[in-house]
XYZ file of C-alpha atoms in Angstrom:
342
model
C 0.000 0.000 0.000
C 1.095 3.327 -0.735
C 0.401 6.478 1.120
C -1.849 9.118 -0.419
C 0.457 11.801 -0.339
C 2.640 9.187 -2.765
C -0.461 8.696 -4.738
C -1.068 13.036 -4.781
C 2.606 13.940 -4.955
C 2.445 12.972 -9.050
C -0.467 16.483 -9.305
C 2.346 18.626 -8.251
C 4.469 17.331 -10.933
C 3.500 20.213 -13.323
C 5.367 23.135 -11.517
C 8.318 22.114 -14.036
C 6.510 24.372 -16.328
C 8.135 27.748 -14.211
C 11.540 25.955 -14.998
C 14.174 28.600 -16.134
C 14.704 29.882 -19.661
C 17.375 27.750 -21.875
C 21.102 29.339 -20.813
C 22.504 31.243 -23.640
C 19.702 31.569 -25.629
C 19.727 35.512 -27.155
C 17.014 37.783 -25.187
C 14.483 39.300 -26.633
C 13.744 43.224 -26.995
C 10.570 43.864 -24.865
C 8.444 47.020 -24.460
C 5.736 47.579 -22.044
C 2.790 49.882 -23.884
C 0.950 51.226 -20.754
C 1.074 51.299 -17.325
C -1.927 52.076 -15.993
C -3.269 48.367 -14.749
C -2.180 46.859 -11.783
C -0.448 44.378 -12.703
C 1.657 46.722 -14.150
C 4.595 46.673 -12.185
C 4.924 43.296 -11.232
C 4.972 42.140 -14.433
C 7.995 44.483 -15.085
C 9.869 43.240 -12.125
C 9.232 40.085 -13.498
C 10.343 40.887 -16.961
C 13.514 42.403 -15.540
C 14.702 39.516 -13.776
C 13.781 37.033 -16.679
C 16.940 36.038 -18.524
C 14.880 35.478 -21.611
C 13.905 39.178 -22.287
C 15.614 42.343 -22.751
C 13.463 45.358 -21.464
C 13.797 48.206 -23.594
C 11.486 50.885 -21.653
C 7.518 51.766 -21.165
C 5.568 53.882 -23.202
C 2.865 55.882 -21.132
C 0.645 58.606 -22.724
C -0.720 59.756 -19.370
C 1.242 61.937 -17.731
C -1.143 61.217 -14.650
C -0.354 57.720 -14.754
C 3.419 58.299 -15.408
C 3.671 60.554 -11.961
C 2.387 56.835 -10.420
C 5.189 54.920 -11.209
C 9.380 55.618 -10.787
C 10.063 52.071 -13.437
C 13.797 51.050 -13.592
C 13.980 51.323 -17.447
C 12.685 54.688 -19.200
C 9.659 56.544 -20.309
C 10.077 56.226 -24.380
C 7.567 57.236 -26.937
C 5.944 54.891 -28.938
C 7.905 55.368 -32.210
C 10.709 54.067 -30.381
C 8.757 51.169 -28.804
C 7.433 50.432 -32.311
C 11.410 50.716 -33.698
C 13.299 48.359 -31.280
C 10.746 46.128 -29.536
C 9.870 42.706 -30.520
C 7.594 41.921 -28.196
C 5.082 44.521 -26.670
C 3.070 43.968 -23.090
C -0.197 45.832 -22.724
C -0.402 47.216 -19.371
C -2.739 50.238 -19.761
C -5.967 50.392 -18.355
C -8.865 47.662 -19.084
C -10.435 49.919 -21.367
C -7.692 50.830 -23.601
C -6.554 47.075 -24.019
C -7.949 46.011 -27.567
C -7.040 49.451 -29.460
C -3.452 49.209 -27.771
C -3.080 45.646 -28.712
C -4.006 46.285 -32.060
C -1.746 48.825 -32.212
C 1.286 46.539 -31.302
C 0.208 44.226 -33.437
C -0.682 45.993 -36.706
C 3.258 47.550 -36.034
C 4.050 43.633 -36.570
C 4.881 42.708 -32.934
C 4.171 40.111 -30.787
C 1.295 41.082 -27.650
C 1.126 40.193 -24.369
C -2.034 42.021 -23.535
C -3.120 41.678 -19.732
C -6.605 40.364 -19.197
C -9.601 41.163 -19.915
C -8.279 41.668 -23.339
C -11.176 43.240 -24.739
C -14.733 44.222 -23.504
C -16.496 42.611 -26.680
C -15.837 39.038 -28.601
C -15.793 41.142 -32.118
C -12.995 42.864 -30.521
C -11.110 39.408 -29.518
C -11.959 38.300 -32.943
C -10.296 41.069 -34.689
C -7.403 40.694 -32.348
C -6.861 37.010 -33.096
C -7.426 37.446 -36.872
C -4.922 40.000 -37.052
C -2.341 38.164 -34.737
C -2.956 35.099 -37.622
C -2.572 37.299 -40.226
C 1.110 38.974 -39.278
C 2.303 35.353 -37.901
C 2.666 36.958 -34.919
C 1.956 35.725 -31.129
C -0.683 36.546 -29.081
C -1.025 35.889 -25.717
C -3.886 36.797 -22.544
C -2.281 37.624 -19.345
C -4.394 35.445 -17.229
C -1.853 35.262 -14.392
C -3.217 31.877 -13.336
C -2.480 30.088 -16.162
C 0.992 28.613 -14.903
C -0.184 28.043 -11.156
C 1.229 25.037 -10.532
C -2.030 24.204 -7.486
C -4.716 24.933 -10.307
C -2.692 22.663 -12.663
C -2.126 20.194 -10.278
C -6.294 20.063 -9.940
C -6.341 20.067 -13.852
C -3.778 17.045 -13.200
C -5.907 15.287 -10.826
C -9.446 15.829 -12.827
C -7.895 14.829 -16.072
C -6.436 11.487 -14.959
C -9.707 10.632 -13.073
C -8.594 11.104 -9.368
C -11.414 13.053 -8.467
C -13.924 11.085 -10.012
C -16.770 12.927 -12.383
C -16.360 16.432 -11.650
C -19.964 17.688 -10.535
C -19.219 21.054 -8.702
C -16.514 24.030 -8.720
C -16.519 26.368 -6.311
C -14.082 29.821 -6.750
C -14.037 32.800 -4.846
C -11.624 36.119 -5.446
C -11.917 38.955 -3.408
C -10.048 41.839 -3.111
C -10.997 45.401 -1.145
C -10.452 47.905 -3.568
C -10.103 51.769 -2.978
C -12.084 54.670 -4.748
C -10.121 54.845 -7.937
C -10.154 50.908 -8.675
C -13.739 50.814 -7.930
C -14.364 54.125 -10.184
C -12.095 52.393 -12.945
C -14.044 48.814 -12.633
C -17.261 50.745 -12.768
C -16.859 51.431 -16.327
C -17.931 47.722 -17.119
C -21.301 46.272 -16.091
C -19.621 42.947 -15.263
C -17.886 45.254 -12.524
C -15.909 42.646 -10.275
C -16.843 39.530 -12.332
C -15.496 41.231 -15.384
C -12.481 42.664 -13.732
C -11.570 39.874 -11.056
C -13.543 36.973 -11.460
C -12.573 36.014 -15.256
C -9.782 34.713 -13.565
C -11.799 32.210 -12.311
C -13.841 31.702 -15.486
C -10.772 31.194 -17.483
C -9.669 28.327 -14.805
C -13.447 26.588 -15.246
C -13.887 27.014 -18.767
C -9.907 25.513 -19.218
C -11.241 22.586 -16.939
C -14.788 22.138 -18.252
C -14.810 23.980 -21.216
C -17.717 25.791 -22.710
C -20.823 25.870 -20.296
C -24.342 25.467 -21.972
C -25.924 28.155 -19.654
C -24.389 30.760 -17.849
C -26.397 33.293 -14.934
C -24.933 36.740 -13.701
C -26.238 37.909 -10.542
C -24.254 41.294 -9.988
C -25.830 43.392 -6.828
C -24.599 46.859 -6.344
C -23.984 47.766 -2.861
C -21.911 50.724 -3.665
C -19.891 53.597 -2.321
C -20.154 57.261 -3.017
C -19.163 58.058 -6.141
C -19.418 54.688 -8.145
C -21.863 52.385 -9.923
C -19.593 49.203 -9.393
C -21.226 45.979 -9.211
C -19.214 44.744 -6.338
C -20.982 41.204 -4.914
C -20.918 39.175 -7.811
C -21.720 35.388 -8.548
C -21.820 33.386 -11.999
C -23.645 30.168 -12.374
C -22.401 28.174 -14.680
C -24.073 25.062 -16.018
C -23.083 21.901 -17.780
C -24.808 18.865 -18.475
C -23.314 17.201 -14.943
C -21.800 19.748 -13.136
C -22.587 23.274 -11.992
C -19.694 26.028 -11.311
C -20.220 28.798 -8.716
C -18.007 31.987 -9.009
C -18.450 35.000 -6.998
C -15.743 37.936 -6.144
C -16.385 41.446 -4.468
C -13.889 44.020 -4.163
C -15.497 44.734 -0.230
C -13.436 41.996 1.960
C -10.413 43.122 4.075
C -7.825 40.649 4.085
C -9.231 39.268 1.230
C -6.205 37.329 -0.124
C -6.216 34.633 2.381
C -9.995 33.459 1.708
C -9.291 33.652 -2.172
C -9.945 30.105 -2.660
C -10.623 27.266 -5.301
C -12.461 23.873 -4.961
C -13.282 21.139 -7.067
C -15.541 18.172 -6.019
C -16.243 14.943 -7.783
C -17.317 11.878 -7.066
C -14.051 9.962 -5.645
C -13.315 13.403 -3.774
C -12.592 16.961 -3.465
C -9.313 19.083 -4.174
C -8.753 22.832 -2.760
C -6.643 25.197 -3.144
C -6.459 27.964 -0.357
C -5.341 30.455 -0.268
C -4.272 30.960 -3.985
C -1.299 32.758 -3.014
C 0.972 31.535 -1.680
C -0.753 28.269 -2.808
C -1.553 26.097 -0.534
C -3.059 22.753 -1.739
C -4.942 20.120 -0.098
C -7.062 16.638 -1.180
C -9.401 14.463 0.112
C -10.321 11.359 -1.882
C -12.539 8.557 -1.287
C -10.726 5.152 0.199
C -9.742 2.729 -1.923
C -7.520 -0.802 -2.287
C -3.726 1.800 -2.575
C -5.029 5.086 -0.837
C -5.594 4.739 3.165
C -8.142 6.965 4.031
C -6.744 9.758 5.862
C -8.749 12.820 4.770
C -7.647 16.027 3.869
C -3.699 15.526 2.662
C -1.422 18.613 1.661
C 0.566 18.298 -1.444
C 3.827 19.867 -1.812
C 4.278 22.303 -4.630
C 7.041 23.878 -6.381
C 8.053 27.738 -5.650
C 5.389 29.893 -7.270
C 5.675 33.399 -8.073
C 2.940 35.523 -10.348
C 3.845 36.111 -14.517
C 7.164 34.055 -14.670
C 5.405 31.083 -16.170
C 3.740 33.030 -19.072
C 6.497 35.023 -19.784
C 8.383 31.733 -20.205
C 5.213 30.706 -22.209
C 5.511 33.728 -24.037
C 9.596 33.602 -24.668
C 9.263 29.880 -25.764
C 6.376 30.708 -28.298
C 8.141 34.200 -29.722
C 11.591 31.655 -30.356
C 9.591 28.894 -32.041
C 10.072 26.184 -29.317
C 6.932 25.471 -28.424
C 3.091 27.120 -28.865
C 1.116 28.419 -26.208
C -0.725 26.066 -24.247
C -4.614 27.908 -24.818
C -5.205 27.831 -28.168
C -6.913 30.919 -30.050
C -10.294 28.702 -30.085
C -10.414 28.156 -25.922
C -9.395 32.075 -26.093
C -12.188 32.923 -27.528
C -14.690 30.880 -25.669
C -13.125 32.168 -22.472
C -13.683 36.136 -23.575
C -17.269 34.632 -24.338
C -17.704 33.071 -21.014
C -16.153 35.928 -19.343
C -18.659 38.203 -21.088
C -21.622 35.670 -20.198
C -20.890 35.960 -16.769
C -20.366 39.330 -16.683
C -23.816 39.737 -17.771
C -21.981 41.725 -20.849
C -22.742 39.031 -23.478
């Protein structure tokens, strides 16, 4: 008999994706177009220490936005960007995201654009085409993506461990000050749209397209703001429901951000997200003891290194991106679904 954590340890297996860059392989020029999301500066810290990129400088229209940020690598205007970069990361804000990724690409570069990547599936659609059309890549920062817990679930449902999958249950949270919530408010979806596709992306990668999809988005609201900020998405398959829900209205929200997966030979969680912390509990059987809830150990996990290694690999030829453009596009559909934006 072996011992479940044994039996588990093989789910953890994937972190191998956030394995370091080939040695000696030539960097490539990267620009950042915007820097008005969030993610913004993390993903340039990332960048920086990545030996597979070579990080030429942002390029920031908003003086507002600029007064923000002190970036190690300069402010440079966007006929330089469109000169010397290969790659270009869209970092503005939400809004701006489609016209600045078609921008990048229609200058022939490869896009990271951060997610959501567009507030309409035309606008997806006219982002893919045109990535097809200049053989360039194109690729959704949906930071998630290369988390090696949330793979390590994919692990466990594709192989059968937890049985028939018949429930997911996500939850992001955040609390989010008066400009976020002013910014988010621009969307209907609100906090689904702007937080919870996350969470859509992981369910639709796991289940893939749902036949019906429910938005209930309340607005409890602050002064100032319209923000649909205690959200929750139903989505339905033929055997399984998922339920997502975030609101931007939880103090120490990070530690209850949580994913769970339940089927019938047993559950997986992952909580919190970050740092990930990932635990299973699987029905008995003749080479698993059963001893409940068991932790599984999981490589070091940091935000945006994976899909910049995703993204390096892909821009060199050695290997496509693991979502394809069609489960792109049925994620920005779900996303939009769920978002009651559809």
């Amino acid at each position: 008999m072996i011992s479940r954590r044994h039996f588990l340890a093989g789910a953890a297996g994937v972190g191998g994706i956030l394995a370091a860059a080939e040695p000696g392989a030539p960097r490539i020029r990267l620009a950042f177009l915007g820097a008005g999301h969030s993610h913004f500066q993390g993903k340039l810290e990332a960048a920086l220490e990545s030996g597979a990129f070579e990080v030429i400088g942002v390029h920031e229209g908003e003086a507002a936005v600029r007064a923000r940020h002190r970036p190690a690598v300069p402010w440079i205007p966007f006929e330089e960007l469109v000169a010397r970069a290969e790659v270009v990361v869209v970092e503005s804000e939400v809004a701006r995201h489609a016209e600045d990724a078609r921008r990048a690409l229609e200058a022939g570069k490869h896009v990271h654009v951060e997610k959501p990547p567009a507030d309409t599936l035309a606008a997806l659609d006219t982002l893919v085409a045109l990535a097809a059309e200049r053989r360039r890549v194109f690729q959704v920062g949906y930071m998630w993506r290369h988390h090696p817990g949330l793979a390590a679930m994919e692990e466990a449902v594709r192989d059968g461990r937890l049985g028939e999958v018949f429930l997911v249950r996500a939850t992001m949270n955040t609390l989010a000050g008066a400009e976020s919530r002013r910014e988010w408010a621009a969307f209907a979806g609100g906090a689904m749209f702007e937080q919870g596709c996350h969470l859509v992306d992981f369910v639709v990668r796991l289940l893939g397209r749902p036949d019906r999809v429910t938005p209930f988005l309340q607005r409890l609201g602050m002064p100032g703001d319209d923000l649909a900020d205690n959200t929750l998405a139903v989505l339905e398959y033929p055997r399984a429901l998922a339920l997502i829900t975030s609101a931007p209205r939880q103090p120490g929200a990070g530690a209850h951000r949580c994913v769970e997966v339940t089927g019938t030979r047993g559950l997986a969680r992952l909580q919190p997200v970050e740092p990930p912390v990932l635990g299973f509990d699987l029905a008995p059987g003749d080479r698993i003891p059963p001893v409940g809830m068991v932790g599984v150990d999981l490589p070091p996990y940091r935000r945006y290194v994976g899909e910049l290694q995703a993204l390096a690999a892909a821009v060199r030829g050695e290997a496509p991106l693991p979502v394809t453009a069609g489960v792109e596009r049925i994620v920005q559909e779900t996303v939009l679904r769920a978002s009651g934006m559809a």
